[in-house]
mmCIF file of C-alpha atoms and ligand atoms in Angstrom:
data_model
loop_
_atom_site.group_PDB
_atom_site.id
_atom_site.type_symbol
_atom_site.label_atom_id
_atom_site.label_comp_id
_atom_site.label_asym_id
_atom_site.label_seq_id
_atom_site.Cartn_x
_atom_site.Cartn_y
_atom_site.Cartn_z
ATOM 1 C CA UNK A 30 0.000 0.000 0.000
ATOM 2 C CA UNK A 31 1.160 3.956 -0.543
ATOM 3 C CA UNK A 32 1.800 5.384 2.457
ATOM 4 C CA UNK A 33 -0.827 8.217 1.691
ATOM 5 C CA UNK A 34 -2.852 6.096 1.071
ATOM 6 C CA UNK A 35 -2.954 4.887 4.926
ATOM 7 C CA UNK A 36 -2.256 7.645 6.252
ATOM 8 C CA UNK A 37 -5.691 8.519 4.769
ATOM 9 C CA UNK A 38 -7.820 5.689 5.673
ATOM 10 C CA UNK A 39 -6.296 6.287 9.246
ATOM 11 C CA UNK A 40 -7.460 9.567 9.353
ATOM 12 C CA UNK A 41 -11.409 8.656 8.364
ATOM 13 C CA UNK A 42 -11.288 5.521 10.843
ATOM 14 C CA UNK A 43 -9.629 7.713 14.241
ATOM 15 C CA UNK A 44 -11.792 8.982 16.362
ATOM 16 C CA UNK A 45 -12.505 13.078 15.899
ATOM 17 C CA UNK A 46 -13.366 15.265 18.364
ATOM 18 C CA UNK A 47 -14.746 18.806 18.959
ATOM 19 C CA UNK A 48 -14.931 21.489 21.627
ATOM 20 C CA UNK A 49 -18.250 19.854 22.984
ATOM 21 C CA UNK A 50 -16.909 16.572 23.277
ATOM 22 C CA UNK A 51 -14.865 17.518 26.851
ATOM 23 C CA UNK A 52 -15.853 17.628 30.097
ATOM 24 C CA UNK A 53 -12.961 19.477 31.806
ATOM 25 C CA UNK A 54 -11.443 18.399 35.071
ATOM 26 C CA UNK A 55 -8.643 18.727 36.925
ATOM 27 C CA UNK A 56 -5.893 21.323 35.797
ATOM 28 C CA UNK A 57 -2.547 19.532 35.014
ATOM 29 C CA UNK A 58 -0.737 22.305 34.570
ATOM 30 C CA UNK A 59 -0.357 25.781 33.334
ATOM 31 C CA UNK A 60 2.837 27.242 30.902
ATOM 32 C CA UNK A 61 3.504 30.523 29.355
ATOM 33 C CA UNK A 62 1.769 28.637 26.447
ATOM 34 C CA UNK A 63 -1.047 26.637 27.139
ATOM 35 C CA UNK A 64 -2.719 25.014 30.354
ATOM 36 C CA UNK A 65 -2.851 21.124 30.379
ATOM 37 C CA UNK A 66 -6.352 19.628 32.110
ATOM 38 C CA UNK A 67 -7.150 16.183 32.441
ATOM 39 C CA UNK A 68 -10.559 15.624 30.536
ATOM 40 C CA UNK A 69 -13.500 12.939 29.865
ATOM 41 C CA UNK A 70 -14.703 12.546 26.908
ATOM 42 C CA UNK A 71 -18.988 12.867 26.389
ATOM 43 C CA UNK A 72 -18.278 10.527 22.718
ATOM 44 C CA UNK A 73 -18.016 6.805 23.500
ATOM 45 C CA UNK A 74 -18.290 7.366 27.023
ATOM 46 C CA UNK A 75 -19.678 3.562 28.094
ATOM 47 C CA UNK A 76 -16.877 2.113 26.509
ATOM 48 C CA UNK A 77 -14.527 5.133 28.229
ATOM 49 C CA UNK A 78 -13.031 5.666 31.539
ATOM 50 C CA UNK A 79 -13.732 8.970 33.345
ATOM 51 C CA UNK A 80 -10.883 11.511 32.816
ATOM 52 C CA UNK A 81 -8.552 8.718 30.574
ATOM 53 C CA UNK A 82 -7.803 11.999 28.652
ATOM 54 C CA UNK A 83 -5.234 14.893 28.873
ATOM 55 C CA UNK A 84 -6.070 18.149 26.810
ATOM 56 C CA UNK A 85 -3.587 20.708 26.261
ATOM 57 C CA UNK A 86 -4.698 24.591 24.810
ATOM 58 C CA UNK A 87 -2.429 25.891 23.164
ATOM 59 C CA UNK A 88 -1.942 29.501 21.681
ATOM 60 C CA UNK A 89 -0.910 29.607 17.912
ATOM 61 C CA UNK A 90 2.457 27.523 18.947
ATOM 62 C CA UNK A 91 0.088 24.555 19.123
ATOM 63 C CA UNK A 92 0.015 24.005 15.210
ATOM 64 C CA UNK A 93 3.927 23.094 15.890
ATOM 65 C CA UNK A 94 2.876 20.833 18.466
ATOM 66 C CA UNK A 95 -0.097 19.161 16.916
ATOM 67 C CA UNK A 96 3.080 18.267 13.333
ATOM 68 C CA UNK A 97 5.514 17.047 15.661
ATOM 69 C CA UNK A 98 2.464 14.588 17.939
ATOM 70 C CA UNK A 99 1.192 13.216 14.731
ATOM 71 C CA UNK A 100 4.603 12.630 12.975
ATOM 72 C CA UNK A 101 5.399 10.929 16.412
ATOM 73 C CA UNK A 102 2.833 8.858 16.465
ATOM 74 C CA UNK A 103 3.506 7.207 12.880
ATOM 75 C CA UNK A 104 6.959 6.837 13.365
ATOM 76 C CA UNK A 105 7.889 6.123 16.890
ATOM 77 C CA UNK A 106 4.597 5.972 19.049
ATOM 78 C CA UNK A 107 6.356 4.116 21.994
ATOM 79 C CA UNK A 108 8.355 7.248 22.579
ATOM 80 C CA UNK A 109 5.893 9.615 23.978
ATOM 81 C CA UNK A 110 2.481 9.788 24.986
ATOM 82 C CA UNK A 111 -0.263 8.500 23.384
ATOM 83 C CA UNK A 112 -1.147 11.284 21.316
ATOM 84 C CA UNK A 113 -5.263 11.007 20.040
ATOM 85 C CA UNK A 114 -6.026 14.214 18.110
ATOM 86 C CA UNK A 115 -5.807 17.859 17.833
ATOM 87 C CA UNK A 116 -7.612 20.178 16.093
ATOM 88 C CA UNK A 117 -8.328 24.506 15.584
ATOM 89 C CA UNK A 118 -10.478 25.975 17.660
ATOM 90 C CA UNK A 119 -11.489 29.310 16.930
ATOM 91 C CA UNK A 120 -15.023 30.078 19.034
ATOM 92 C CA UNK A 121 -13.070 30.374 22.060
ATOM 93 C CA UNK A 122 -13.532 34.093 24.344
ATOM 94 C CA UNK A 123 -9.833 33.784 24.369
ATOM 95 C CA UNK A 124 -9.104 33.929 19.928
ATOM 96 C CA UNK A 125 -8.292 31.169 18.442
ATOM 97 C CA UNK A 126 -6.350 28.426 19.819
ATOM 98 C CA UNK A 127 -5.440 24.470 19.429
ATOM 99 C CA UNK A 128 -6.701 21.840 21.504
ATOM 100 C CA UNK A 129 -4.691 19.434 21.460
ATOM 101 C CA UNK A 130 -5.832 15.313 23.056
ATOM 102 C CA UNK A 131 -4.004 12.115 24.308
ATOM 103 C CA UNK A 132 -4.793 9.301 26.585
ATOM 104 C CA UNK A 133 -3.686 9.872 30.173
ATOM 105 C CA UNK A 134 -0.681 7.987 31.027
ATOM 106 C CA UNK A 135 -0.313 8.417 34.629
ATOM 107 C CA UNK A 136 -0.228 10.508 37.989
ATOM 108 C CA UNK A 137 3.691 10.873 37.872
ATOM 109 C CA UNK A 138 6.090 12.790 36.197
ATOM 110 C CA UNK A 139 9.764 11.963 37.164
ATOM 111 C CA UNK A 140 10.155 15.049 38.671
ATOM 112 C CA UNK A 141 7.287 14.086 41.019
ATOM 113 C CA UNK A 142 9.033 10.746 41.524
ATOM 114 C CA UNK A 143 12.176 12.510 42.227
ATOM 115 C CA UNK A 144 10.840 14.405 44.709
ATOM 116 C CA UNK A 145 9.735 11.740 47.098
ATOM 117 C CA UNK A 146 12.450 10.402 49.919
ATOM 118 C CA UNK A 147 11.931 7.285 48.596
ATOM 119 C CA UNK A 148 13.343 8.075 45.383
ATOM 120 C CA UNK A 149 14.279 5.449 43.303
ATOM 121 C CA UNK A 150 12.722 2.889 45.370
ATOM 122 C CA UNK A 151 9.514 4.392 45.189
ATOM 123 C CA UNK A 152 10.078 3.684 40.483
ATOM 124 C CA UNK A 153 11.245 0.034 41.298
ATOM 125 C CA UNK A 154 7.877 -0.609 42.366
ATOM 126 C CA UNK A 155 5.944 0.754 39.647
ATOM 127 C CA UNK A 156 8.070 -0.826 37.341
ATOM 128 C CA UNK A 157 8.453 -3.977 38.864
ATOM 129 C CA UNK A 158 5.019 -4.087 40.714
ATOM 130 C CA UNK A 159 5.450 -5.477 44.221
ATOM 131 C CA UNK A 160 8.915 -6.038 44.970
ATOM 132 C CA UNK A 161 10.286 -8.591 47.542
ATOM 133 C CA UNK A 162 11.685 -6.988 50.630
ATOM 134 C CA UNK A 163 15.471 -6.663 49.508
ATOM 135 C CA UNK A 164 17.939 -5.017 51.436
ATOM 136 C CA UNK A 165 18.346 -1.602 50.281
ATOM 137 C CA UNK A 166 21.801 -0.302 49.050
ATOM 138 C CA UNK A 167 24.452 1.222 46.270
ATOM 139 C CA UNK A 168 23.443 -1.847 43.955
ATOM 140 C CA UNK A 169 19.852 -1.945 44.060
ATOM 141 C CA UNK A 170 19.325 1.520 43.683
ATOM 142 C CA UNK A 171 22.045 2.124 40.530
ATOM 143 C CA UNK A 172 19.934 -0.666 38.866
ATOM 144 C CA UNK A 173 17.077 1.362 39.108
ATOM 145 C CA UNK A 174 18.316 4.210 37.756
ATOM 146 C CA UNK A 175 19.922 1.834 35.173
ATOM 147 C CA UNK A 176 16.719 1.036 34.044
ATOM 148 C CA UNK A 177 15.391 4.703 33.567
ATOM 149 C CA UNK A 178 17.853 6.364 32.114
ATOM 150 C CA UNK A 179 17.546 3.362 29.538
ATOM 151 C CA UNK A 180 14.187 4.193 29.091
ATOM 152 C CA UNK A 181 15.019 7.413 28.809
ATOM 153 C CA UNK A 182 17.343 7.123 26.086
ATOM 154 C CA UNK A 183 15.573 4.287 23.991
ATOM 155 C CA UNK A 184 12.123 7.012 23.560
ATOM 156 C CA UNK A 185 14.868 9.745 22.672
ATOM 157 C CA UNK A 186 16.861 7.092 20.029
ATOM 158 C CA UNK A 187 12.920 6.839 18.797
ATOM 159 C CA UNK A 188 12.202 10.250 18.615
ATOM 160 C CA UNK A 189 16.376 11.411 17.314
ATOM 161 C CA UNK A 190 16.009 8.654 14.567
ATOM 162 C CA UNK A 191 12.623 10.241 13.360
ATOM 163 C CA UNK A 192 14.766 13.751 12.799
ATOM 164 C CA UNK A 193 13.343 15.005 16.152
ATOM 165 C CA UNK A 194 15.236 17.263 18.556
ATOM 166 C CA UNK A 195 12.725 18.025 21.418
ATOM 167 C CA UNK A 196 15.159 20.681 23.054
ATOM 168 C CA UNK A 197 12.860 20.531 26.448
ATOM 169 C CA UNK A 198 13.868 17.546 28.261
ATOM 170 C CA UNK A 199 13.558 17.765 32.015
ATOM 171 C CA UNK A 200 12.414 15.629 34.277
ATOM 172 C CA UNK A 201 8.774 17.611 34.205
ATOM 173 C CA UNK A 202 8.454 16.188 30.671
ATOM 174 C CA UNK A 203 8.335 12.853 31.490
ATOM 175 C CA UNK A 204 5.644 10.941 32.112
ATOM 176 C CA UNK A 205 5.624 7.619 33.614
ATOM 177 C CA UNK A 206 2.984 5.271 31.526
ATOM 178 C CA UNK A 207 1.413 2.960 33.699
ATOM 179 C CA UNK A 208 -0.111 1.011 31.409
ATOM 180 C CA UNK A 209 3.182 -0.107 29.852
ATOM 181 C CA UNK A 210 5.138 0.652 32.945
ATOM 182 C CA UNK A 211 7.767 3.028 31.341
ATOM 183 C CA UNK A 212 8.899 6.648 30.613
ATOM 184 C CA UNK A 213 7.167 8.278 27.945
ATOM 185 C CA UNK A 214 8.435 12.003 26.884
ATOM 186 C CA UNK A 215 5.464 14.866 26.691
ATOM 187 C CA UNK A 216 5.549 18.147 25.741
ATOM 188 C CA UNK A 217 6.879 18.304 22.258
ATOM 189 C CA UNK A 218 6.128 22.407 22.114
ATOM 190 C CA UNK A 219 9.532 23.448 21.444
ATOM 191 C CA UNK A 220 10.788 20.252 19.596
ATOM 192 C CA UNK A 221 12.538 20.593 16.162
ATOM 193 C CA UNK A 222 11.711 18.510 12.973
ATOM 194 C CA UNK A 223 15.145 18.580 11.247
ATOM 195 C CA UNK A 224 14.383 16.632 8.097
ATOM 196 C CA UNK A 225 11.113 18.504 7.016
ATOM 197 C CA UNK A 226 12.805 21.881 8.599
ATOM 198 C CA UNK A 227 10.162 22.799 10.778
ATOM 199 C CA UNK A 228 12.660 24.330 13.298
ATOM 200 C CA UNK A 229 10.686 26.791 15.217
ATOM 201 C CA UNK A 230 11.081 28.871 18.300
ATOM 202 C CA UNK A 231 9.079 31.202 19.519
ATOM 203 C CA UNK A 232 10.962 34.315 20.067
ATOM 204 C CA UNK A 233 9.923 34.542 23.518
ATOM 205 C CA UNK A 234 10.952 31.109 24.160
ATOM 206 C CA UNK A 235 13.338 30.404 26.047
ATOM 207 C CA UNK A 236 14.877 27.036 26.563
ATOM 208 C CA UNK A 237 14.661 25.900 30.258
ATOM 209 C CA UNK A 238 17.978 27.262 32.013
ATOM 210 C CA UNK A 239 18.144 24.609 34.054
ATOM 211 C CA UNK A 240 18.529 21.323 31.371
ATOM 212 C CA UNK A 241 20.198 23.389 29.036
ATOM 213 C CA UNK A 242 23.003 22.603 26.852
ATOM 214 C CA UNK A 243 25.242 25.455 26.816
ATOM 215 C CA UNK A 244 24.962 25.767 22.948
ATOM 216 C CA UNK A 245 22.330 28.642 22.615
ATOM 217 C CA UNK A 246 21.151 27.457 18.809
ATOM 218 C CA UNK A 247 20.822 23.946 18.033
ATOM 219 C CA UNK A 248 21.947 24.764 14.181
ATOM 220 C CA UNK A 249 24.944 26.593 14.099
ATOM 221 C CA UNK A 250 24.231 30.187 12.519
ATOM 222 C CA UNK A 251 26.974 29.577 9.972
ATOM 223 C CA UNK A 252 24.596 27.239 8.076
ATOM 224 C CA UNK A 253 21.402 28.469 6.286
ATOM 225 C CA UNK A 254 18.516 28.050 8.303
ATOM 226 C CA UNK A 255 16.409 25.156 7.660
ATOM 227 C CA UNK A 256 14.136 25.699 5.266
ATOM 228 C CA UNK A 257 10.526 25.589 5.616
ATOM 229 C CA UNK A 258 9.524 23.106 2.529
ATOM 230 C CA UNK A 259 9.442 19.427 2.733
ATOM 231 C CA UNK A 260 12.707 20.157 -0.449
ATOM 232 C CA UNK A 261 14.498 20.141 2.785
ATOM 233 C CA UNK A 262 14.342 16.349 3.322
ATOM 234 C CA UNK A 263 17.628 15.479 1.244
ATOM 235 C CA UNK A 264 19.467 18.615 2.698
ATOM 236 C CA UNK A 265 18.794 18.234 6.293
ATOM 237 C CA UNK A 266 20.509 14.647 6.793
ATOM 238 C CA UNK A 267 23.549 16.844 6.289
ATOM 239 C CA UNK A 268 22.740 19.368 8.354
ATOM 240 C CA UNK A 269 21.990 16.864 11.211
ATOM 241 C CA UNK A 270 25.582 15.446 10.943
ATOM 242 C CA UNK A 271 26.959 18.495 10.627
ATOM 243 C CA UNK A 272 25.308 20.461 13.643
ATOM 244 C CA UNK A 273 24.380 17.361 15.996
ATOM 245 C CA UNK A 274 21.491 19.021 17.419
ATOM 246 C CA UNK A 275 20.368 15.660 18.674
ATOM 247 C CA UNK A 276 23.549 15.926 21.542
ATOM 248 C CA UNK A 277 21.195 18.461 22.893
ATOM 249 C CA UNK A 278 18.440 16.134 24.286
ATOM 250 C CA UNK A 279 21.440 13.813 25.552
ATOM 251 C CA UNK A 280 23.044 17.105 27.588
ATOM 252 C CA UNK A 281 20.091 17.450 29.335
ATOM 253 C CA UNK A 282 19.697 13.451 29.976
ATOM 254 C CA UNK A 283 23.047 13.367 31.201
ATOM 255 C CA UNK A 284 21.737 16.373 34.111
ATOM 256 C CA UNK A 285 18.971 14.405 34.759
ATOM 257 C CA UNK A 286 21.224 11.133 35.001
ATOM 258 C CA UNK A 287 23.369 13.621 37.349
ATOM 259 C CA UNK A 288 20.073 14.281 39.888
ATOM 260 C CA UNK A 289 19.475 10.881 39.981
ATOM 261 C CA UNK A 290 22.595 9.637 41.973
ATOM 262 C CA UNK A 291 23.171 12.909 43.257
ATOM 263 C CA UNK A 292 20.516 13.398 45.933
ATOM 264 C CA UNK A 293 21.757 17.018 46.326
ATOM 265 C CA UNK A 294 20.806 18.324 43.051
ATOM 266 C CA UNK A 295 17.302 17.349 42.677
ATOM 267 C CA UNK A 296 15.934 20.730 43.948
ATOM 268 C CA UNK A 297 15.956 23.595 41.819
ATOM 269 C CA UNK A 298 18.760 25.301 44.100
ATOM 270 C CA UNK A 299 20.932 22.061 44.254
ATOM 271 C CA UNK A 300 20.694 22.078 40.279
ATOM 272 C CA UNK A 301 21.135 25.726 39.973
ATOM 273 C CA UNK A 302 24.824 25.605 41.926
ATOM 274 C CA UNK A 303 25.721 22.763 40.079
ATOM 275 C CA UNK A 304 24.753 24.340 36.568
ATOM 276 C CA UNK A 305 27.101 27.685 38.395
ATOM 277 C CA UNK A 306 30.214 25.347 39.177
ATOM 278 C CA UNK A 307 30.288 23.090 36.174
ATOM 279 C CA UNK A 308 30.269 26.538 34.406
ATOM 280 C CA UNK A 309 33.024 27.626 36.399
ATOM 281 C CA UNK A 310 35.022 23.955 35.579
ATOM 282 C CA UNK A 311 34.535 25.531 32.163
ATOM 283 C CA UNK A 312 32.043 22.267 31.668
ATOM 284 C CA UNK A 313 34.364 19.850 32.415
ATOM 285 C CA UNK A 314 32.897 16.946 34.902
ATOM 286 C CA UNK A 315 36.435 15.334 35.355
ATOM 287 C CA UNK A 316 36.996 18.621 36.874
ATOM 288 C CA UNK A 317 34.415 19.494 38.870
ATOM 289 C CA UNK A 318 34.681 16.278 40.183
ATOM 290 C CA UNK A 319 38.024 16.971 41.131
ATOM 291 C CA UNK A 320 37.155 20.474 42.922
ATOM 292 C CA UNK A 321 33.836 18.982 44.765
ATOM 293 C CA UNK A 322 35.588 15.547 46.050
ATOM 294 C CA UNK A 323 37.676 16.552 48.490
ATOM 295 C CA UNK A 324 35.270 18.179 50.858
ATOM 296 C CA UNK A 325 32.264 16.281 49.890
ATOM 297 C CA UNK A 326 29.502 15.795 51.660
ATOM 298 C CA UNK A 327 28.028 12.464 52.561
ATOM 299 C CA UNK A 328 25.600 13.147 49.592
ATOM 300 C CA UNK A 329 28.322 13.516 47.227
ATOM 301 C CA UNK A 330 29.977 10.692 48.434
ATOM 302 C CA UNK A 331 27.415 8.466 48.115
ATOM 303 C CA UNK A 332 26.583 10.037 44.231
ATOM 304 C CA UNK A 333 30.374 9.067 43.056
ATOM 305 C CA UNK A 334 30.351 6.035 44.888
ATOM 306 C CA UNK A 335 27.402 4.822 42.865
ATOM 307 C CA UNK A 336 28.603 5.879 39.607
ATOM 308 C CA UNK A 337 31.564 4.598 40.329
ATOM 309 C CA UNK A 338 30.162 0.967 40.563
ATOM 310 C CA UNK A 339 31.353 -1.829 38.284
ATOM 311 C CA UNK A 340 34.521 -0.044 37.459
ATOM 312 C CA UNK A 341 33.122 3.322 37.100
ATOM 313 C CA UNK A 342 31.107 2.326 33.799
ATOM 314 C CA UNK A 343 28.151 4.853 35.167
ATOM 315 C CA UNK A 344 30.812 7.485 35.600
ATOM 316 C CA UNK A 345 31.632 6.629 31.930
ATOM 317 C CA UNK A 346 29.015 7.197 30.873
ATOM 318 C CA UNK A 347 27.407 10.163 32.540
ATOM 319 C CA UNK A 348 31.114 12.291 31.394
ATOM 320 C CA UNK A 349 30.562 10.758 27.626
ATOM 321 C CA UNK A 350 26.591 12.709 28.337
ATOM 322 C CA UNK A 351 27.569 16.270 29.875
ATOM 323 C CA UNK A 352 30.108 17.529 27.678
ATOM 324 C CA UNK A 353 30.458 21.291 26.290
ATOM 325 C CA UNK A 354 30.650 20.430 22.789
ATOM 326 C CA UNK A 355 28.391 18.554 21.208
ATOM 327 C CA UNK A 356 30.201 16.703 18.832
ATOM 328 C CA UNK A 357 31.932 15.080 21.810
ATOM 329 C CA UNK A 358 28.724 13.965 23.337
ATOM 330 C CA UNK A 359 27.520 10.893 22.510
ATOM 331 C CA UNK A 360 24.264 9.949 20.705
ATOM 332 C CA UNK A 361 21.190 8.290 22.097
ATOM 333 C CA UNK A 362 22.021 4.931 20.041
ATOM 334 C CA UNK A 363 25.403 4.763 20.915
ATOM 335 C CA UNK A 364 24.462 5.487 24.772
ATOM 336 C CA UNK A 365 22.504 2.238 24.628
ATOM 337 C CA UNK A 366 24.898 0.220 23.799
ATOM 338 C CA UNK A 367 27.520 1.851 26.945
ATOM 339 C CA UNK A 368 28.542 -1.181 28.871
ATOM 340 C CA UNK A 369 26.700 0.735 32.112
ATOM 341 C CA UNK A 370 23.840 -1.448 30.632
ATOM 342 C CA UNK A 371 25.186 -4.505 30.169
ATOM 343 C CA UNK A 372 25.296 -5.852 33.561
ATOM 344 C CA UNK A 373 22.854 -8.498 34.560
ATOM 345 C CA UNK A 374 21.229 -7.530 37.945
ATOM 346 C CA UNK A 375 17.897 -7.533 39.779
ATOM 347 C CA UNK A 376 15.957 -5.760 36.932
ATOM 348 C CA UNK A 377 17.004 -7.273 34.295
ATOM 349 C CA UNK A 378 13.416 -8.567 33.314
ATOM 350 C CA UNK A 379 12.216 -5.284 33.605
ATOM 351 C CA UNK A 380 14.177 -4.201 30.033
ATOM 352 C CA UNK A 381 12.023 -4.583 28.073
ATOM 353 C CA UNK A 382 13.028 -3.075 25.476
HETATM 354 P P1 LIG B 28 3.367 22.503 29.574
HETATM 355 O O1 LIG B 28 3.478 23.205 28.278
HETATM 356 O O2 LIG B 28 2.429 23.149 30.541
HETATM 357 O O3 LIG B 28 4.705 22.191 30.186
HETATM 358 P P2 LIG B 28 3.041 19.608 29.306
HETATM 359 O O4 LIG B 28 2.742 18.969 27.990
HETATM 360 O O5 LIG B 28 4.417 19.437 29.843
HETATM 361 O O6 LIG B 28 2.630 21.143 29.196
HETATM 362 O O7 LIG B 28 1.997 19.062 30.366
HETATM 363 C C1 LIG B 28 1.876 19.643 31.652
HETATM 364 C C2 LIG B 28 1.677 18.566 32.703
HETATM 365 O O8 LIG B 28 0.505 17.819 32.425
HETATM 366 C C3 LIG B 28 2.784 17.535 32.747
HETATM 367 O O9 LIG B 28 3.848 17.930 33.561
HETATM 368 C C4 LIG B 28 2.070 16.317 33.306
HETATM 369 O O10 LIG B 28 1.984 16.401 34.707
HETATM 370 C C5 LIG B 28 0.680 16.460 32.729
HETATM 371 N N1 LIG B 28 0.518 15.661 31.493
HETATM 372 C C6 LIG B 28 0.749 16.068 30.226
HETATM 373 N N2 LIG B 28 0.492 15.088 29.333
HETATM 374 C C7 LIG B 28 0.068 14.019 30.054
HETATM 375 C C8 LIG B 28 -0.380 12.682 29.716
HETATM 376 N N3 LIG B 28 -0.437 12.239 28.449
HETATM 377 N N4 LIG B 28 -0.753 11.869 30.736
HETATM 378 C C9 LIG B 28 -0.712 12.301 32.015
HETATM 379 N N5 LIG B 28 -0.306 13.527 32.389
HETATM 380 C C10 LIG B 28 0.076 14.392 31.437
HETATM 381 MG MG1 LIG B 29 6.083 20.677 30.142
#
């Protein structure tokens, strides 16, 4: 079959929606450019649970949004959420904006999970369902995190593979699916489609300080900017190996690798002095490690001492993630095959992937 051709008959067969077809519950969440609510739906509602929906509104950004869901969901669904639909809406008070639909995934972001004392224990269980009572320790919990950050970097392999940077990667933007008891990525409003060129930001977006790579521009500005016609497609391959704008997405992984074993950094202040020093090591982790060590606090200590495991393959691999250039960083395909996954341990089964 042509590929139009399906991607036609998929169209008439999925389910459309309208405006009237919400019932609006609890707000999710609430950004500079849209507010997230979770939502039933009044269509198909015997064969529906109540609030299985998520709907985002979006201000005119949303169109970006709504390309990058649907190109997701054809070419690596597993990735991110489950995206349903998204449409124009242009009777709301507010002007016109996008409503944009997927299934609801789950109560907990990572940051959410990170935020609990129990953290990782607290993911072993939803991944694993219940899990015997096992001593706790350096072992058990680096398998965990093992196990995330794989997850982690198999959607982003999906989504880098497809030609998509998503630029926003924080901990905030992923969603833990319990129906197939992973991470999913959300939030694809400031993500770049490389090989069609649709490359847009906002100029009052900002990428989050926090996650950020310390490359401003994902394309360099020596090379055109990508153009906005699908003539792009045999261009942009270049452009990709050229400019590596994937090594963005895996910067930010490697900080959220970072707040995993480093208890320290998962509040905004512990992250913020860490982004200030690794500045100051002129982005250099062998470095900062070196200034930090040496009067470390237990915290610290316990970070390196977990990475550290198995002959420092975690360390490996977390200094291969956070590097200033971005050529030097390594990709999300070559990350899963690092050695820091190859051990055998307790959650083995749980790799499903
Ligand atoms: P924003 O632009 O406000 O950051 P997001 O797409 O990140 O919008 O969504 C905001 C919040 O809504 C997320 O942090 C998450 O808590 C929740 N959320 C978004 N999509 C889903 C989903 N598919 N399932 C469950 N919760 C979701
Ligand atoms: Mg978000």
């Amino acid at each position: 079959f042509d590929m139009f051709f399906l991607a036609f008959i998929e169209r008439l067969i999925r389910p459309t929606y309208r405006k009237d077809d919400f019932i609006l519950g609890k707000k999710l969440g609430e950004g500079a450019f849209g507010t997230v609510y979770r939502v039933s739906s009044t269509k198909n509602s015997s064969s529906k649970k109540e609030g299985d929906l998520v709907l985002k509104k979006a201000s005119e950004y949303g169109a970006v949004e709504i390309w990058m869901n649907e190109r997701v969901r054809r070419a690596c669904a597993s990735s991110c959420a489950d995206f349903v639909y998204g449409f124009f809406e242009s009777s709301s008070k507010k002007g016109s904006e996008y409503w944009l639909i997927w299934r609801f995934e789950g109560e907990s972001t990572l940051a959410d999970l990170m935020q609990s004392k129990e953290f990782p224990y607290n993911v072993e269980t939803m991944i694993l369902g219940e899990v015997q009572n096992l001593p706790k320790g350096l072992e058990r919990e680096n398998k965990i995190i093992q196990t995330i950050i794989r997850q982690l970097l198999f959607a982003l392999d999906g989504l880098h593979s497809t030609g998509i940077v998503h630029r926003d990667i924080k901990p905030q933007n992923i969603i833990f699916s319990e129906g197939s008891r992973t991470f999913k990525i959300i939030d694809l409003g400031a993500a770049a489609d490389l090989r069609v060129g649709i490359n847009y930001i906002p100029k009052e977006f900002l990428l989050d300080p926090r996650y950020a790579a310390p490359e401003q521009y994902i394309m360099s500005t020596q090379t055109p900017s990508a153009p906005s016609a699908p003539v792009a497609t045999a261009l942009s391959p270049v452009l990709w190996q050229m400019n590596l704008p994937d090594r963005f997405d895996i910067y930010s992984t490697g900080l959220i690798f970072l707040q995993m074993a480093f208890p320290g950094l998962r509040t905004d202040n512990g992250l913020i002095q860490f982004n200030r020093q690794l500045k100051r090591c002129d982005y250099d982790l062998v470095t900062w490690r070196k200034t930090v060590e040496p009067r470390a606090s237990a915290d610290l200590r316990k970070g390196f001492e977990l990475l550290d495991l198995d002959g420092g393959i975690g360390w490996e691999l977390l200094t291969s993630m956070v590097r200033y250039k971005a050529r030097q960083r390594t990709s999300a395909k070559a990350a899963l095959a690092h050695p820091y996954f190859n051990s055998e341990g307790l959650l083995a089964l749980s790799f499903r992937q």
